[in-house]
PDB file of C-alpha atoms in Angstrom:
ATOM      1  CA  MET A   1      41.789 -98.508  89.257  1.00 67.00           C
ATOM      2  CA  GLU A   2      42.213-101.743  89.794  1.00 88.00           C
ATOM      3  CA  THR A   3      41.831-103.617  92.744  1.00 90.00           C
ATOM      4  CA  THR A   4      45.491-104.644  92.946  1.00 93.00           C
ATOM      5  CA  ASP A   5      46.328-100.378  92.601  1.00 94.00           C
ATOM      6  CA  ARG A   6      43.702 -99.251  94.878  1.00 92.00           C
ATOM      7  CA  LEU A   7      45.017-102.181  97.706  1.00 92.00           C
ATOM      8  CA  ILE A   8      48.452-101.330  96.773  1.00 93.00           C
ATOM      9  CA  LEU A   9      47.383 -97.096  97.639  1.00 92.00           C
ATOM     10  CA  SER A  10      45.496 -98.639 100.776  1.00 90.00           C
ATOM     11  CA  LEU A  11      48.616-100.392 102.069  1.00 91.00           C
ATOM     12  CA  LEU A  12      51.030 -97.764 101.566  1.00 91.00           C
ATOM     13  CA  ALA A  13      48.380 -94.952 103.188  1.00 88.00           C
ATOM     14  CA  ALA A  14      48.543 -97.177 106.485  1.00 84.00           C
ATOM     15  CA  GLU A  15      52.526 -97.836 106.158  1.00 87.00           C
ATOM     16  CA  GLY A  16      54.458 -95.326 104.006  1.00 89.00           C
ATOM     17  CA  ARG A  17      57.964 -97.447 104.301  1.00 91.00           C
ATOM     18  CA  MET A  18      56.437-100.956 103.978  1.00 92.00           C
ATOM     19  CA  SER A  19      58.595-102.495 101.939  1.00 94.00           C
ATOM     20  CA  PHE A  20      57.420-103.793  97.763  1.00 95.00           C
ATOM     21  CA  THR A  21      58.465-107.392  99.819  1.00 95.00           C
ATOM     22  CA  ASP A  22      55.811-107.024 102.083  1.00 95.00           C
ATOM     23  CA  LEU A  23      53.796-105.457  99.602  1.00 95.00           C
ATOM     24  CA  GLY A  24      54.010-108.212  97.118  1.00 95.00           C
ATOM     25  CA  LYS A  25      52.991-110.451 100.178  1.00 95.00           C
ATOM     26  CA  ALA A  26      50.137-109.319 100.531  1.00 95.00           C
ATOM     27  CA  THR A  27      48.868-108.145  97.032  1.00 94.00           C
ATOM     28  CA  GLY A  28      50.301-111.634  95.907  1.00 95.00           C
ATOM     29  CA  LEU A  29      52.207-110.398  93.019  1.00 95.00           C
ATOM     30  CA  SER A  30      55.819-110.036  92.666  1.00 95.00           C
ATOM     31  CA  THR A  31      58.681-107.454  94.184  1.00 95.00           C
ATOM     32  CA  SER A  32      59.255-106.275  90.700  1.00 95.00           C
ATOM     33  CA  ALA A  33      55.641-106.251  90.075  1.00 96.00           C
ATOM     34  CA  VAL A  34      54.831-104.254  92.883  1.00 96.00           C
ATOM     35  CA  HIS A  35      57.760-102.522  92.344  1.00 96.00           C
ATOM     36  CA  GLN A  36      56.375-101.034  88.432  1.00 96.00           C
ATOM     37  CA  ARG A  37      53.307-100.707  89.598  1.00 96.00           C
ATOM     38  CA  VAL A  38      54.238 -97.933  93.137  1.00 96.00           C
ATOM     39  CA  LYS A  39      56.390 -96.490  89.939  1.00 96.00           C
ATOM     40  CA  ARG A  40      53.426 -96.264  87.702  1.00 96.00           C
ATOM     41  CA  LEU A  41      51.004 -95.015  90.630  1.00 95.00           C
ATOM     42  CA  GLU A  42      53.758 -92.479  91.282  1.00 95.00           C
ATOM     43  CA  SER A  43      53.858 -90.887  87.349  1.00 95.00           C
ATOM     44  CA  LYS A  44      50.268 -90.654  87.364  1.00 95.00           C
ATOM     45  CA  GLY A  45      50.634 -88.309  90.446  1.00 94.00           C
ATOM     46  CA  LEU A  46      48.043 -90.457  92.745  1.00 93.00           C
ATOM     47  CA  ILE A  47      51.005 -91.246  95.426  1.00 93.00           C
ATOM     48  CA  ARG A  48      52.120 -87.418  95.730  1.00 93.00           C
ATOM     49  CA  GLY A  49      54.693 -88.434  98.441  1.00 90.00           C
ATOM     50  CA  TYR A  50      55.716 -90.505 101.483  1.00 89.00           C
ATOM     51  CA  ALA A  51      55.659 -88.611 105.364  1.00 85.00           C
ATOM     52  CA  ALA A  52      56.695 -89.427 108.534  1.00 84.00           C
ATOM     53  CA  LEU A  53      53.562 -89.141 111.562  1.00 84.00           C
ATOM     54  CA  ILE A  54      54.831 -86.938 113.760  1.00 87.00           C
ATOM     55  CA  ASP A  55      53.626 -86.845 117.388  1.00 90.00           C
ATOM     56  CA  HIS A  56      52.839 -83.180 118.081  1.00 93.00           C
ATOM     57  CA  GLU A  57      52.162 -82.513 121.809  1.00 93.00           C
ATOM     58  CA  GLN A  58      55.994 -84.582 121.446  1.00 95.00           C
ATOM     59  CA  LEU A  59      57.664 -82.499 119.621  1.00 94.00           C
ATOM     60  CA  GLY A  60      56.030 -79.071 122.608  1.00 95.00           C
ATOM     61  CA  ARG A  61      52.860 -78.775 119.837  1.00 96.00           C
ATOM     62  CA  PRO A  62      50.059 -80.159 122.254  1.00 96.00           C
ATOM     63  CA  LEU A  63      47.523 -77.447 120.997  1.00 97.00           C
ATOM     64  CA  THR A  64      44.928 -78.499 117.518  1.00 98.00           C
ATOM     65  CA  ALA A  65      42.769 -75.496 116.538  1.00 98.00           C
ATOM     66  CA  PHE A  66      41.732 -75.362 113.302  1.00 98.00           C
ATOM     67  CA  ILE A  67      41.318 -71.115 112.750  1.00 98.00           C
ATOM     68  CA  SER A  68      38.499 -70.107 110.224  1.00 98.00           C
ATOM     69  CA  ILE A  69      39.300 -66.593 107.894  1.00 97.00           C
ATOM     70  CA  THR A  70      37.026 -64.466 106.200  1.00 95.00           C
ATOM     71  CA  PRO A  71      38.379 -61.383 104.649  1.00 94.00           C
ATOM     72  CA  ILE A  72      37.360 -57.601 106.343  1.00 93.00           C
ATOM     73  CA  ASP A  73      37.771 -56.250 102.809  1.00 91.00           C
ATOM     74  CA  PRO A  74      35.942 -58.251  99.956  1.00 86.00           C
ATOM     75  CA  ALA A  75      37.488 -56.425  97.209  1.00 90.00           C
ATOM     76  CA  GLN A  76      41.353 -57.356  98.545  1.00 90.00           C
ATOM     77  CA  PRO A  77      43.199 -60.569  96.000  1.00 91.00           C
ATOM     78  CA  ASP A  78      42.734 -63.944  96.966  1.00 93.00           C
ATOM     79  CA  ASP A  79      45.716 -64.202  97.919  1.00 95.00           C
ATOM     80  CA  TYR A  80      45.964 -65.341 101.929  1.00 95.00           C
ATOM     81  CA  PRO A  81      48.084 -68.745 101.048  1.00 96.00           C
ATOM     82  CA  GLU A  82      51.055 -66.552 100.131  1.00 96.00           C
ATOM     83  CA  ARG A  83      50.128 -64.001 102.793  1.00 96.00           C
ATOM     84  CA  LEU A  84      49.932 -66.385 105.244  1.00 97.00           C
ATOM     85  CA  VAL A  85      52.866 -69.375 103.874  1.00 96.00           C
ATOM     86  CA  GLU A  86      55.693 -68.573 106.138  1.00 96.00           C
ATOM     87  CA  ILE A  87      53.991 -68.633 108.919  1.00 97.00           C
ATOM     88  CA  PRO A  88      55.172 -72.304 110.588  1.00 95.00           C
ATOM     89  CA  GLU A  89      52.347 -72.862 112.798  1.00 97.00           C
ATOM     90  CA  ILE A  90      49.982 -73.775 109.792  1.00 97.00           C
ATOM     91  CA  GLU A  91      49.855 -77.180 108.916  1.00 96.00           C
ATOM     92  CA  SER A  92      47.400 -77.238 106.609  1.00 96.00           C
ATOM     93  CA  CYS A  93      45.643 -74.182 104.311  1.00 97.00           C
ATOM     94  CA  TRP A  94      41.967 -74.901 102.969  1.00 97.00           C
ATOM     95  CA  SER A  95      40.378 -73.126 100.035  1.00 97.00           C
ATOM     96  CA  VAL A  96      36.276 -73.986 101.718  1.00 97.00           C
ATOM     97  CA  ALA A  97      32.698 -72.723 100.477  1.00 95.00           C
ATOM     98  CA  GLY A  98      30.662 -70.826 102.653  1.00 91.00           C
ATOM     99  CA  GLU A  99      31.223 -67.917 105.350  1.00 90.00           C
ATOM    100  CA  GLU A 100      35.124 -68.439 105.600  1.00 94.00           C
ATOM    101  CA  SER A 101      37.580 -68.229 102.746  1.00 95.00           C
ATOM    102  CA  TYR A 102      39.916 -70.066 103.633  1.00 97.00           C
ATOM    103  CA  ILE A 103      40.443 -73.157 107.258  1.00 98.00           C
ATOM    104  CA  LEU A 104      44.008 -73.481 108.551  1.00 98.00           C
ATOM    105  CA  LYS A 105      44.606 -76.238 110.637  1.00 98.00           C
ATOM    106  CA  ILE A 106      47.517 -74.940 113.365  1.00 98.00           C
ATOM    107  CA  ARG A 107      49.105 -76.564 115.702  1.00 97.00           C
ATOM    108  CA  VAL A 108      50.788 -74.156 119.088  1.00 98.00           C
ATOM    109  CA  ALA A 109      52.520 -75.098 122.319  1.00 98.00           C
ATOM    110  CA  THR A 110      49.985 -73.127 125.230  1.00 97.00           C
ATOM    111  CA  PRO A 111      46.979 -71.107 124.389  1.00 97.00           C
ATOM    112  CA  SER A 112      48.952 -68.518 124.848  1.00 98.00           C
ATOM    113  CA  ASP A 113      51.031 -68.792 121.782  1.00 98.00           C
ATOM    114  CA  LEU A 114      47.627 -69.363 120.427  1.00 98.00           C
ATOM    115  CA  GLU A 115      46.830 -65.942 120.850  1.00 98.00           C
ATOM    116  CA  ASN A 116      50.336 -64.803 119.471  1.00 98.00           C
ATOM    117  CA  LEU A 117      49.829 -66.984 116.306  1.00 98.00           C
ATOM    118  CA  LEU A 118      45.845 -65.310 115.506  1.00 98.00           C
ATOM    119  CA  ALA A 119      47.127 -61.270 116.333  1.00 98.00           C
ATOM    120  CA  ARG A 120      50.120 -62.536 113.069  1.00 97.00           C
ATOM    121  CA  VAL A 121      47.645 -63.602 110.964  1.00 97.00           C
ATOM    122  CA  ARG A 122      45.124 -61.047 111.991  1.00 97.00           C
ATOM    123  CA  ALA A 123      47.805 -58.528 110.869  1.00 96.00           C
ATOM    124  CA  ALA A 124      49.552 -60.531 107.485  1.00 96.00           C
ATOM    125  CA  ALA A 125      46.454 -61.345 106.283  1.00 95.00           C
ATOM    126  CA  ASN A 126      43.776 -58.225 106.902  1.00 94.00           C
ATOM    127  CA  VAL A 127      40.980 -60.565 108.132  1.00 96.00           C
ATOM    128  CA  SER A 128      39.237 -61.304 110.689  1.00 96.00           C
ATOM    129  CA  THR A 129      38.930 -65.273 112.169  1.00 97.00           C
ATOM    130  CA  ARG A 130      37.072 -67.724 114.640  1.00 97.00           C
ATOM    131  CA  THR A 131      38.650 -70.406 115.821  1.00 98.00           C
ATOM    132  CA  THR A 132      38.207 -73.645 117.713  1.00 98.00           C
ATOM    133  CA  ILE A 133      40.342 -75.654 119.613  1.00 98.00           C
ATOM    134  CA  VAL A 134      40.768 -79.468 119.672  1.00 97.00           C
ATOM    135  CA  LEU A 135      39.763 -81.389 122.255  1.00 97.00           C
ATOM    136  CA  SER A 136      40.833 -84.743 121.932  1.00 94.00           C
ATOM    137  CA  THR A 137      41.024 -87.186 117.863  1.00 91.00           C
ATOM    138  CA  ALA A 138      39.520 -90.016 117.549  1.00 93.00           C
ATOM    139  CA  TYR A 139      40.741 -90.231 114.506  1.00 89.00           C
ATOM    140  CA  GLU A 140      43.538 -88.419 111.370  1.00 86.00           C
ATOM    141  CA  ASN A 141      44.933 -89.930 108.815  1.00 80.00           C
ATOM    142  CA  ARG A 142      43.204 -92.283 108.077  1.00 76.00           C
ATOM    143  CA  PRO A 143      44.107 -94.820 105.037  1.00 72.00           C
ATOM    144  CA  LEU A 144      42.026 -96.208 102.415  1.00 71.00           C
ATOM    145  CA  ASP A 145      39.820 -98.645 102.418  1.00 66.00           C
TER     146      ASP A 145
END
């Protein structure tokens, strides 16, 4: 990948709403050249979308946790993401190597909401869970170098 394309990706990762004009100034390209490059990066799948960064505390869900899930019966079909997709508190679901099958990133309002969520996850997916509560976040969703 070209250095200029990497720079465009880095700039957009840091500020997804950056205009083509500002991208052009930062890269030394014309607005139309930047527009063409961004469209090409989108069509290649390097840019999959644009998103707002949400302040979850102000939204009323200040408690973040990671829930590792392990099947109770390893012979079950591996369809846990589908079983859990309707639970809105689950922000992310990653398939992982190791003892656990998946790790879920969740956001809730209170410890009792977390307790309720754990019961719902266990019932929906027939899994055991291990939970890690986030105390603080030093950084998240860091832009590219």
